[in-house]
C-alpha cells in the first residue's frame, strides 16, 4: 500500500477515539498559562489556543465578545490592636476603610440573632452558613451596621459573593483567624475593604463545522478560572474534554450539528452562557440539548455525576450508563440554557479539595476520556447515529 494511504488511514483512525495523550498536552498548555481570569491576558491566550486547536481539527471558529462589571479585591484586612487579619472582600461589596467598634452577633446573622443588640454604626461579626452572604448583610444593614465580617465555618479562607451589589461593605475571614473575634466585642477595629469595580472584556469561543447552519446540540464548558487558581479541574478538564471530543467527532456525519462552545466569565456569574443565550435566541430555540462539562477531571466521588433534563437522564439510564443523578444544581453554564427551555445535561465528578485553590493543578485524562465516552453516547442517541 502507498505511504500516503497509510497516513490517511492512520489519521482517520486516530481521530476517532478520545486520545488521553492529546488531552494531556491541552491540559498542560492551559494550566501552564496560569489563572485564566476573564479579561486577563491569560484568558485571551487560552481563547486563542482553543480557537486555533478547533480550526486545526477542521472547525470554523468565532469569538463572541461581551463585557460586564465586576468587583475585584485589591487587598482587604481587619486590624485589632497589634494584630492584622487577612480578609477577603465579598464580590459585589462596596469598598472603603472604616474604624468602628466590633460587635459580635451570635449565630449566623439571621434576623433572630440580633435580639437586644445595638449594632448601629458598628462592624458586626457573624458566622458563615445557613443563609446567603447577601442576606446576612441585609440583616446587618437594616439595623444600621457599618460593615459585616463573616467568619468561615472551616479553618481556611473562602472567597464569597453577594451575587449582587451589597448594601454595606462585607468581607470573610478564615475560620482559624476569625474564631477569636467573637470574644473581642466592644473593641475598636480597622477594616479595609479593597473592593473596586472594573469592566471585564470577555470572549466565548464557538466552533462549528463549515457545513452546519445552526446548532442541534451545544457541548461546552467554561474555560475561565478564579484568581489565583490555575483551574486544572475547574475547568480546563471540561474545556479539554470538549476540545478532544470535537476532534473525534469531526469526521462523523451524524455529528455535523454538534457545536462546541467554550464559555468565559462563568466564575463571575455565568456571564458567557447568559450572553450566548441572549445573543442567539434562534439557535437556542432550535437546540435539542446543551451538555455542560464542569469539573470532569478528578474522581472526587464514586460515580460520574449527571444532572438535568429527566428525559435525557432516563435515556442514559436505559443505555446502562452508571451515574449519580445530581438533580438540579445551578452553579454552572447549563443554567441559562435550562432557563431558556433547553434540555440540559450537566456533567461533573464532584468537588475536589483543590476547588478554587492555587493547588488546582491536576486533572486526569483517563477520567476525562470516561466522561467523553458518556457524552458521545448521549450525542449518538440524540442525533440518531
Ligand atoms: N465549577 C463550579 C461549579 C461546580 C461546583 C461544578 C461543584 C461541579 C461541582 C463553578 O465554576 C463555580 O464555582 N460556580 C459558582 C457559582 C457561579 C455562579 C459563580 C459556585 O458553584 O459557587
Ligand atoms: Zn467551574
CSV table of C-alpha atoms and ligand atoms in Angstrom, one decimal:
chain,number,residue,atom,x,y,z
A,1,UNK,CA,0.0,0.0,0.0
A,2,UNK,CA,1.2,3.5,-0.7
A,3,UNK,CA,2.6,5.5,2.2
A,4,UNK,CA,0.1,8.3,1.7
A,5,UNK,CA,-2.8,5.9,2.0
A,6,UNK,CA,-1.4,4.5,5.3
A,7,UNK,CA,-1.1,8.0,6.6
A,8,UNK,CA,-4.7,8.8,5.8
A,9,UNK,CA,-5.9,5.6,7.4
A,10,UNK,CA,-3.8,6.3,10.5
A,11,UNK,CA,-5.1,9.8,10.8
A,12,UNK,CA,-8.6,8.6,10.2
A,13,UNK,CA,-8.4,6.1,13.0
A,14,UNK,CA,-6.5,8.2,15.5
A,15,UNK,CA,-9.2,10.9,15.0
A,16,UNK,CA,-11.9,8.5,16.0
A,17,UNK,CA,-11.2,7.9,19.7
A,18,UNK,CA,-10.5,10.1,22.6
A,19,UNK,CA,-6.7,10.4,22.9
A,20,UNK,CA,-5.6,10.9,26.5
A,21,UNK,CA,-2.2,12.0,25.4
A,22,UNK,CA,-3.6,14.8,23.3
A,23,UNK,CA,-5.9,15.8,26.2
A,24,UNK,CA,-2.8,15.8,28.4
A,25,UNK,CA,-1.0,18.2,26.1
A,26,UNK,CA,-4.0,20.5,26.1
A,27,UNK,CA,-4.2,20.4,29.8
A,28,UNK,CA,-0.6,21.1,30.3
A,29,UNK,CA,-0.8,24.1,27.9
A,30,UNK,CA,-3.9,25.6,29.6
A,31,UNK,CA,-2.7,25.0,33.2
A,32,UNK,CA,0.7,26.3,32.2
A,33,UNK,CA,-0.7,29.7,31.3
A,34,UNK,CA,-1.8,30.3,34.9
A,35,UNK,CA,-5.1,31.5,36.2
A,36,UNK,CA,-7.4,32.3,33.3
A,37,UNK,CA,-9.4,35.1,34.9
A,38,UNK,CA,-11.9,36.6,32.4
A,39,UNK,CA,-10.5,39.6,30.6
A,40,UNK,CA,-6.9,38.8,31.5
A,41,UNK,CA,-4.1,38.2,29.0
A,42,UNK,CA,-4.0,34.6,30.2
A,43,UNK,CA,-7.7,34.1,29.3
A,44,UNK,CA,-7.0,35.7,25.9
A,45,UNK,CA,-4.2,33.3,25.3
A,46,UNK,CA,-6.4,30.3,26.3
A,47,UNK,CA,-9.1,31.5,23.9
A,48,UNK,CA,-6.6,31.8,21.1
A,49,UNK,CA,-5.4,28.3,21.8
A,50,UNK,CA,-8.9,26.8,21.8
A,51,UNK,CA,-9.8,28.5,18.5
A,52,UNK,CA,-6.6,27.5,16.9
A,53,UNK,CA,-6.9,23.9,18.0
A,54,UNK,CA,-10.5,23.7,16.9
A,55,UNK,CA,-9.5,25.1,13.5
A,56,UNK,CA,-6.7,22.6,13.2
A,57,UNK,CA,-9.3,19.9,13.8
A,58,UNK,CA,-11.4,21.2,10.9
A,59,UNK,CA,-13.8,23.6,12.5
A,60,UNK,CA,-14.8,27.1,11.7
A,61,UNK,CA,-14.4,29.3,14.8
A,62,UNK,CA,-15.7,32.6,16.0
A,63,UNK,CA,-15.3,34.7,19.1
A,64,UNK,CA,-18.3,36.1,20.9
A,65,UNK,CA,-17.3,39.3,22.8
A,66,UNK,CA,-19.1,40.7,25.7
A,67,UNK,CA,-18.4,42.8,28.7
A,68,UNK,CA,-19.7,43.2,32.3
A,69,UNK,CA,-18.9,45.0,35.5
A,70,UNK,CA,-17.3,43.0,38.4
A,71,UNK,CA,-15.7,43.8,41.6
A,72,UNK,CA,-12.2,42.9,42.4
A,73,UNK,CA,-10.4,42.7,45.8
A,74,UNK,CA,-7.2,44.7,45.7
A,75,UNK,CA,-6.4,43.6,49.3
A,76,UNK,CA,-8.6,43.6,52.5
A,77,UNK,CA,-7.8,43.3,56.1
A,78,UNK,CA,-9.1,43.6,59.7
A,79,UNK,CA,-6.9,45.1,62.3
A,80,UNK,CA,-7.4,44.9,66.1
A,81,UNK,CA,-4.7,46.4,68.2
A,82,UNK,CA,-1.4,44.8,67.1
A,83,UNK,CA,-2.9,42.0,65.0
A,84,UNK,CA,-3.9,42.2,61.4
A,85,UNK,CA,-6.1,39.5,59.9
A,86,UNK,CA,-6.3,38.9,56.2
A,87,UNK,CA,-9.8,39.4,54.9
A,88,UNK,CA,-11.5,38.7,51.5
A,89,UNK,CA,-13.9,41.3,50.2
A,90,UNK,CA,-17.2,39.7,49.2
A,91,UNK,CA,-17.7,40.1,45.5
A,92,UNK,CA,-20.2,43.0,44.9
A,93,UNK,CA,-19.2,44.7,48.1
A,94,UNK,CA,-18.6,48.4,48.3
A,95,UNK,CA,-15.0,49.3,49.2
A,96,UNK,CA,-13.6,51.6,51.8
A,97,UNK,CA,-11.7,52.0,55.0
A,98,UNK,CA,-13.5,52.1,58.3
A,99,UNK,CA,-12.7,52.4,62.0
A,100,UNK,CA,-15.5,51.4,64.4
A,101,UNK,CA,-16.5,49.2,67.3
A,102,UNK,CA,-16.7,45.5,66.7
A,103,UNK,CA,-20.0,43.8,67.6
A,104,UNK,CA,-20.2,40.0,67.8
A,105,UNK,CA,-23.6,38.7,66.7
A,106,UNK,CA,-24.2,35.2,68.0
A,107,UNK,CA,-25.1,32.7,65.2
A,108,UNK,CA,-25.2,33.2,61.5
A,109,UNK,CA,-26.5,36.7,61.5
A,110,UNK,CA,-30.2,35.9,60.8
A,111,UNK,CA,-32.9,38.2,61.9
A,112,UNK,CA,-33.4,36.4,65.3
A,113,UNK,CA,-29.7,36.7,66.1
A,114,UNK,CA,-30.0,40.4,66.7
A,115,UNK,CA,-32.4,40.4,69.6
A,116,UNK,CA,-31.3,43.0,72.2
A,117,UNK,CA,-28.2,44.0,70.2
A,118,UNK,CA,-27.4,47.6,69.2
A,119,UNK,CA,-25.2,47.4,66.0
A,120,UNK,CA,-25.8,51.0,64.9
A,121,UNK,CA,-22.6,52.4,63.3
A,122,UNK,CA,-20.7,49.2,64.3
A,123,UNK,CA,-18.8,46.5,62.4
A,124,UNK,CA,-20.7,43.2,63.0
A,125,UNK,CA,-19.1,39.8,63.0
A,126,UNK,CA,-21.2,36.7,62.3
A,127,UNK,CA,-20.5,33.1,61.3
A,128,UNK,CA,-20.8,31.7,57.8
A,129,UNK,CA,-23.6,29.3,56.8
A,130,UNK,CA,-27.4,28.9,56.9
A,131,UNK,CA,-28.3,31.9,54.7
A,132,UNK,CA,-26.5,33.7,51.8
A,133,UNK,CA,-23.9,36.4,52.4
A,134,UNK,CA,-26.3,39.0,50.9
A,135,UNK,CA,-29.0,38.1,53.4
A,136,UNK,CA,-26.6,38.5,56.3
A,137,UNK,CA,-25.5,41.9,55.0
A,138,UNK,CA,-29.2,42.9,54.6
A,139,UNK,CA,-30.0,42.0,58.2
A,140,UNK,CA,-27.0,43.9,59.5
A,141,UNK,CA,-27.6,46.9,57.2
A,142,UNK,CA,-31.3,47.1,58.3
A,143,UNK,CA,-30.1,47.7,61.8
A,144,UNK,CA,-27.6,50.4,60.9
A,145,UNK,CA,-24.4,48.3,60.9
A,146,UNK,CA,-21.5,49.9,59.0
A,147,UNK,CA,-20.0,46.7,57.7
A,148,UNK,CA,-20.0,42.9,58.1
A,149,UNK,CA,-17.3,40.4,58.8
A,150,UNK,CA,-18.2,36.7,58.1
A,151,UNK,CA,-16.1,34.1,59.8
A,152,UNK,CA,-15.7,31.0,57.7
A,153,UNK,CA,-17.1,27.8,59.1
A,154,UNK,CA,-13.9,25.9,58.2
A,155,UNK,CA,-10.4,26.7,59.3
A,156,UNK,CA,-9.3,28.1,55.9
A,157,UNK,CA,-10.4,31.1,54.0
A,158,UNK,CA,-13.2,31.5,51.5
A,159,UNK,CA,-14.0,33.9,48.7
A,160,UNK,CA,-17.7,34.6,48.7
A,161,UNK,CA,-20.0,36.7,46.7
A,162,UNK,CA,-23.1,38.9,47.4
A,163,UNK,CA,-24.3,37.8,43.9
A,164,UNK,CA,-25.4,41.4,43.5
A,165,UNK,CA,-24.3,44.9,44.8
A,166,UNK,CA,-24.2,44.6,48.6
A,167,UNK,CA,-25.9,47.1,50.9
A,168,UNK,CA,-22.8,47.5,53.1
A,169,UNK,CA,-19.2,46.5,52.8
A,170,UNK,CA,-18.6,42.9,53.6
A,171,UNK,CA,-15.6,40.5,54.0
A,172,UNK,CA,-14.9,37.0,55.0
A,173,UNK,CA,-12.0,35.9,57.3
A,174,UNK,CA,-10.6,32.4,57.6
A,175,UNK,CA,-12.1,30.3,60.4
A,176,UNK,CA,-8.8,29.9,62.2
A,177,UNK,CA,-8.3,33.7,62.2
A,178,UNK,CA,-11.8,34.7,62.9
A,179,UNK,CA,-13.0,32.5,65.8
A,180,UNK,CA,-11.2,34.7,68.3
A,181,UNK,CA,-13.2,37.8,67.1
A,182,UNK,CA,-16.3,36.8,69.0
A,183,UNK,CA,-14.5,37.4,72.3
A,184,UNK,CA,-13.4,40.9,71.3
A,185,UNK,CA,-16.8,42.6,71.0
A,186,UNK,CA,-16.6,46.2,72.0
A,187,UNK,CA,-13.1,46.8,70.8
A,188,UNK,CA,-12.3,49.4,68.1
A,189,UNK,CA,-11.1,47.8,64.9
A,190,UNK,CA,-10.0,49.0,61.5
A,191,UNK,CA,-11.5,47.3,58.4
A,192,UNK,CA,-10.0,47.8,55.0
A,193,UNK,CA,-12.2,46.6,52.1
A,194,UNK,CA,-10.2,46.8,48.9
A,195,UNK,CA,-13.1,46.2,46.6
A,196,UNK,CA,-13.1,48.1,43.3
A,197,UNK,CA,-15.4,47.9,40.3
A,198,UNK,CA,-14.0,47.2,36.9
A,199,UNK,CA,-15.1,46.3,33.4
A,200,UNK,CA,-14.3,42.8,32.2
A,201,UNK,CA,-13.9,42.2,28.5
A,202,UNK,CA,-14.6,38.6,27.9
A,203,UNK,CA,-15.0,36.2,24.9
A,204,UNK,CA,-16.7,32.9,24.3
A,205,UNK,CA,-15.2,30.7,21.7
A,206,UNK,CA,-17.6,29.0,19.3
A,207,UNK,CA,-16.6,26.1,17.0
A,208,UNK,CA,-18.8,24.6,14.3
A,209,UNK,CA,-18.4,22.7,11.1
A,210,UNK,CA,-18.4,24.8,7.9
A,211,UNK,CA,-21.5,22.9,6.6
A,212,UNK,CA,-23.6,23.4,9.7
A,213,UNK,CA,-26.1,26.3,9.7
A,214,UNK,CA,-27.4,26.0,13.2
A,215,UNK,CA,-26.5,24.0,16.3
A,216,UNK,CA,-28.5,20.9,17.1
A,217,UNK,CA,-26.6,20.3,20.3
A,218,UNK,CA,-24.2,22.6,22.1
A,219,UNK,CA,-21.4,20.8,24.0
A,220,UNK,CA,-19.4,23.2,26.2
A,221,UNK,CA,-17.8,24.3,29.4
A,222,UNK,CA,-16.2,27.3,30.9
A,223,UNK,CA,-12.5,28.0,30.3
A,224,UNK,CA,-12.1,30.9,32.7
A,225,UNK,CA,-10.9,30.3,36.3
A,226,UNK,CA,-10.9,32.2,39.6
A,227,UNK,CA,-8.0,34.5,40.5
A,228,UNK,CA,-5.1,32.6,42.0
A,229,UNK,CA,-6.2,29.1,40.7
A,230,UNK,CA,-4.7,27.6,37.5
A,231,UNK,CA,-8.1,25.9,37.1
A,232,UNK,CA,-7.0,22.4,36.0
A,233,UNK,CA,-10.1,20.5,37.2
A,234,UNK,CA,-12.2,23.7,37.3
A,235,UNK,CA,-12.4,23.9,34.4
A,236,UNK,CA,-9.5,23.0,32.0
A,237,UNK,CA,-10.9,19.5,32.4
A,238,UNK,CA,-14.3,20.3,30.8
A,239,UNK,CA,-12.7,22.6,28.3
A,240,UNK,CA,-10.3,19.9,27.1
A,241,UNK,CA,-12.8,17.1,27.2
A,242,UNK,CA,-15.0,19.2,24.8
A,243,UNK,CA,-12.0,20.0,22.6
A,244,UNK,CA,-10.9,16.4,22.3
A,245,UNK,CA,-14.5,15.3,21.6
A,246,UNK,CA,-14.6,17.9,18.9
A,247,UNK,CA,-11.5,16.3,17.3
A,248,UNK,CA,-13.0,12.9,17.5
A,249,UNK,CA,-16.4,13.9,16.1
A,250,UNK,CA,-15.1,15.9,13.2
A,251,UNK,CA,-15.5,13.2,10.7
A,252,UNK,CA,-18.7,11.7,11.9
A,253,UNK,CA,-21.6,12.6,9.5
A,254,UNK,CA,-24.3,12.3,12.2
A,255,UNK,CA,-22.4,14.9,14.4
A,256,UNK,CA,-22.5,17.7,11.8
A,257,UNK,CA,-24.6,20.0,14.0
A,258,UNK,CA,-22.8,19.5,17.3
A,259,UNK,CA,-21.3,22.9,18.1
A,260,UNK,CA,-18.7,23.4,20.7
A,261,UNK,CA,-18.7,26.5,22.9
A,262,UNK,CA,-16.1,27.5,25.5
A,263,UNK,CA,-17.6,30.0,27.9
A,264,UNK,CA,-15.8,32.9,29.5
A,265,UNK,CA,-16.9,34.8,32.7
A,266,UNK,CA,-18.5,31.8,34.3
A,267,UNK,CA,-16.7,32.3,37.6
A,268,UNK,CA,-18.0,35.9,37.8
A,269,UNK,CA,-21.6,34.7,37.5
A,270,UNK,CA,-22.3,32.7,34.3
A,271,UNK,CA,-21.8,35.7,32.1
A,272,UNK,CA,-20.6,33.8,29.0
A,273,UNK,CA,-23.5,31.3,28.8
A,274,UNK,CA,-26.1,34.0,29.6
A,275,UNK,CA,-24.7,36.2,26.8
A,276,UNK,CA,-24.8,33.3,24.4
A,277,UNK,CA,-28.4,32.6,25.2
A,278,UNK,CA,-29.3,36.2,24.9
A,279,UNK,CA,-27.4,36.9,21.7
A,280,UNK,CA,-28.6,33.9,19.7
A,281,UNK,CA,-32.2,33.2,20.6
A,282,UNK,CA,-32.9,31.5,17.4
A,283,UNK,CA,-30.1,29.0,17.7
A,284,UNK,CA,-31.1,28.4,21.3
A,285,UNK,CA,-34.8,27.7,20.3
A,286,UNK,CA,-33.6,25.0,17.9
A,287,UNK,CA,-31.4,23.2,20.4
A,288,UNK,CA,-32.2,19.6,21.2
A,289,UNK,CA,-29.8,19.6,24.1
A,290,UNK,CA,-27.0,21.5,25.8
A,291,UNK,CA,-24.3,19.5,27.5
A,292,UNK,CA,-22.1,21.3,30.1
A,293,UNK,CA,-18.8,19.8,31.3
A,294,UNK,CA,-17.6,21.3,34.5
A,295,UNK,CA,-15.0,19.6,36.8
A,296,UNK,CA,-14.7,16.3,35.0
A,297,UNK,CA,-11.0,15.5,35.6
A,298,UNK,CA,-10.8,14.4,39.2
A,299,UNK,CA,-12.7,11.4,40.6
A,300,UNK,CA,-13.9,13.3,43.7
A,301,UNK,CA,-17.0,11.0,44.1
A,302,UNK,CA,-17.7,7.3,43.5
A,303,UNK,CA,-19.5,7.8,40.2
A,304,UNK,CA,-19.9,10.4,37.4
A,305,UNK,CA,-22.5,13.0,38.4
A,306,UNK,CA,-25.0,13.9,35.8
A,307,UNK,CA,-28.0,16.3,36.4
A,308,UNK,CA,-30.6,18.0,34.3
A,309,UNK,CA,-33.4,17.0,31.9
A,310,UNK,CA,-35.4,14.0,33.2
A,311,UNK,CA,-35.9,12.6,29.7
A,312,UNK,CA,-32.2,12.7,28.9
A,313,UNK,CA,-31.3,11.2,32.2
A,314,UNK,CA,-33.7,8.4,31.5
A,315,UNK,CA,-32.2,7.8,28.1
A,316,UNK,CA,-28.8,7.5,29.9
A,317,UNK,CA,-30.2,5.0,32.4
A,318,UNK,CA,-31.8,2.9,29.6
A,319,UNK,CA,-28.4,2.9,27.9
A,320,UNK,CA,-26.9,1.3,31.0
A,321,UNK,CA,-24.7,4.3,32.0
A,322,UNK,CA,-23.6,4.2,35.7
A,323,UNK,CA,-24.0,7.7,37.2
A,324,UNK,CA,-25.2,9.7,40.2
A,325,UNK,CA,-28.3,11.8,39.5
A,326,UNK,CA,-27.2,15.1,41.0
A,327,UNK,CA,-30.5,16.8,40.5
A,328,UNK,CA,-30.7,20.5,39.6
A,329,UNK,CA,-27.5,22.1,40.7
A,330,UNK,CA,-27.4,25.7,39.4
A,331,UNK,CA,-23.9,27.0,39.6
A,332,UNK,CA,-22.7,26.5,36.1
A,333,UNK,CA,-23.2,27.3,32.4
A,334,UNK,CA,-26.1,24.9,31.7
A,335,UNK,CA,-28.4,27.1,33.9
A,336,UNK,CA,-29.1,29.9,31.4
A,337,UNK,CA,-29.9,27.3,28.7
A,338,UNK,CA,-32.2,25.4,31.1
A,339,UNK,CA,-33.9,28.7,31.9
A,340,UNK,CA,-34.5,29.3,28.2
A,341,UNK,CA,-36.2,25.9,28.0
A,342,UNK,CA,-33.3,23.8,26.5
A,343,UNK,CA,-33.0,20.2,27.7
A,344,UNK,CA,-29.6,20.3,29.5
A,345,UNK,CA,-27.2,17.8,31.0
A,346,UNK,CA,-24.6,18.8,33.5
A,347,UNK,CA,-21.6,16.5,33.9
A,348,UNK,CA,-19.2,16.6,36.9
A,349,UNK,CA,-17.3,14.3,39.1
A,350,UNK,CA,-17.8,16.3,42.3
A,351,UNK,CA,-15.9,18.9,44.3
A,352,UNK,CA,-12.2,18.0,44.9
A,353,UNK,CA,-10.1,19.5,47.7
A,354,UNK,CA,-8.3,21.8,45.3
A,355,UNK,CA,-11.5,23.6,44.1
A,356,UNK,CA,-10.8,27.3,43.6
A,357,UNK,CA,-7.4,26.9,45.2
A,358,UNK,CA,-3.8,27.6,43.9
A,359,UNK,CA,-3.4,23.8,44.1
A,360,UNK,CA,-6.0,23.1,41.3
A,361,UNK,CA,-3.2,21.9,39.0
A,362,UNK,CA,-4.1,18.3,38.1
A,363,UNK,CA,-6.8,16.6,36.0
A,364,UNK,CA,-6.7,13.0,34.9
A,365,UNK,CA,-7.2,12.5,31.1
A,366,UNK,CA,-8.5,9.0,31.8
A,367,UNK,CA,-11.4,10.4,33.9
A,368,UNK,CA,-12.0,12.9,31.1
A,369,UNK,CA,-11.9,10.1,28.5
A,370,UNK,CA,-14.5,8.2,30.5
A,371,UNK,CA,-16.7,11.3,30.7
A,372,UNK,CA,-16.3,11.9,27.0
A,373,UNK,CA,-17.5,8.4,26.3
A,374,UNK,CA,-20.8,9.0,28.0
A,375,UNK,CA,-21.2,12.4,26.2
A,376,UNK,CA,-20.6,10.7,22.9
A,377,UNK,CA,-23.2,8.1,23.7
A,378,UNK,CA,-25.8,10.7,24.5
A,379,UNK,CA,-25.0,12.6,21.3
A,380,UNK,CA,-25.3,9.4,19.3
A,381,UNK,CA,-28.7,8.7,20.9
A,382,UNK,CA,-30.0,12.3,20.5
A,383,UNK,CA,-28.8,12.8,16.9
A,384,UNK,CA,-29.6,9.2,15.8
A,385,UNK,CA,-26.4,7.8,14.6
B,1,LIG,N1,-17.2,24.6,38.7
B,1,LIG,C1,-18.0,25.3,39.6
B,1,LIG,C2,-19.4,24.7,39.8
B,1,LIG,C3,-19.4,23.3,40.3
B,1,LIG,C4,-19.4,23.1,41.6
B,1,LIG,C5,-19.3,22.2,39.4
B,1,LIG,C6,-19.4,21.8,42.0
B,1,LIG,C7,-19.3,21.0,39.8
B,1,LIG,C8,-19.3,20.7,41.2
B,1,LIG,C9,-18.2,26.7,39.1
B,1,LIG,O1,-17.1,27.2,38.4
B,1,LIG,C10,-18.4,27.6,40.3
B,1,LIG,O2,-17.6,27.8,41.1
B,1,LIG,N2,-19.6,28.2,40.3
B,1,LIG,C11,-20.0,29.0,41.4
B,1,LIG,C12,-21.3,29.8,41.1
B,1,LIG,C13,-21.2,30.7,39.9
B,1,LIG,C14,-22.5,31.3,39.5
B,1,LIG,C15,-20.2,31.8,40.2
B,1,LIG,C16,-20.4,28.2,42.6
B,1,LIG,O3,-20.8,27.0,42.5
B,1,LIG,O4,-20.2,28.7,43.7
B,2,LIG,ZN1,-16.4,25.6,37.2
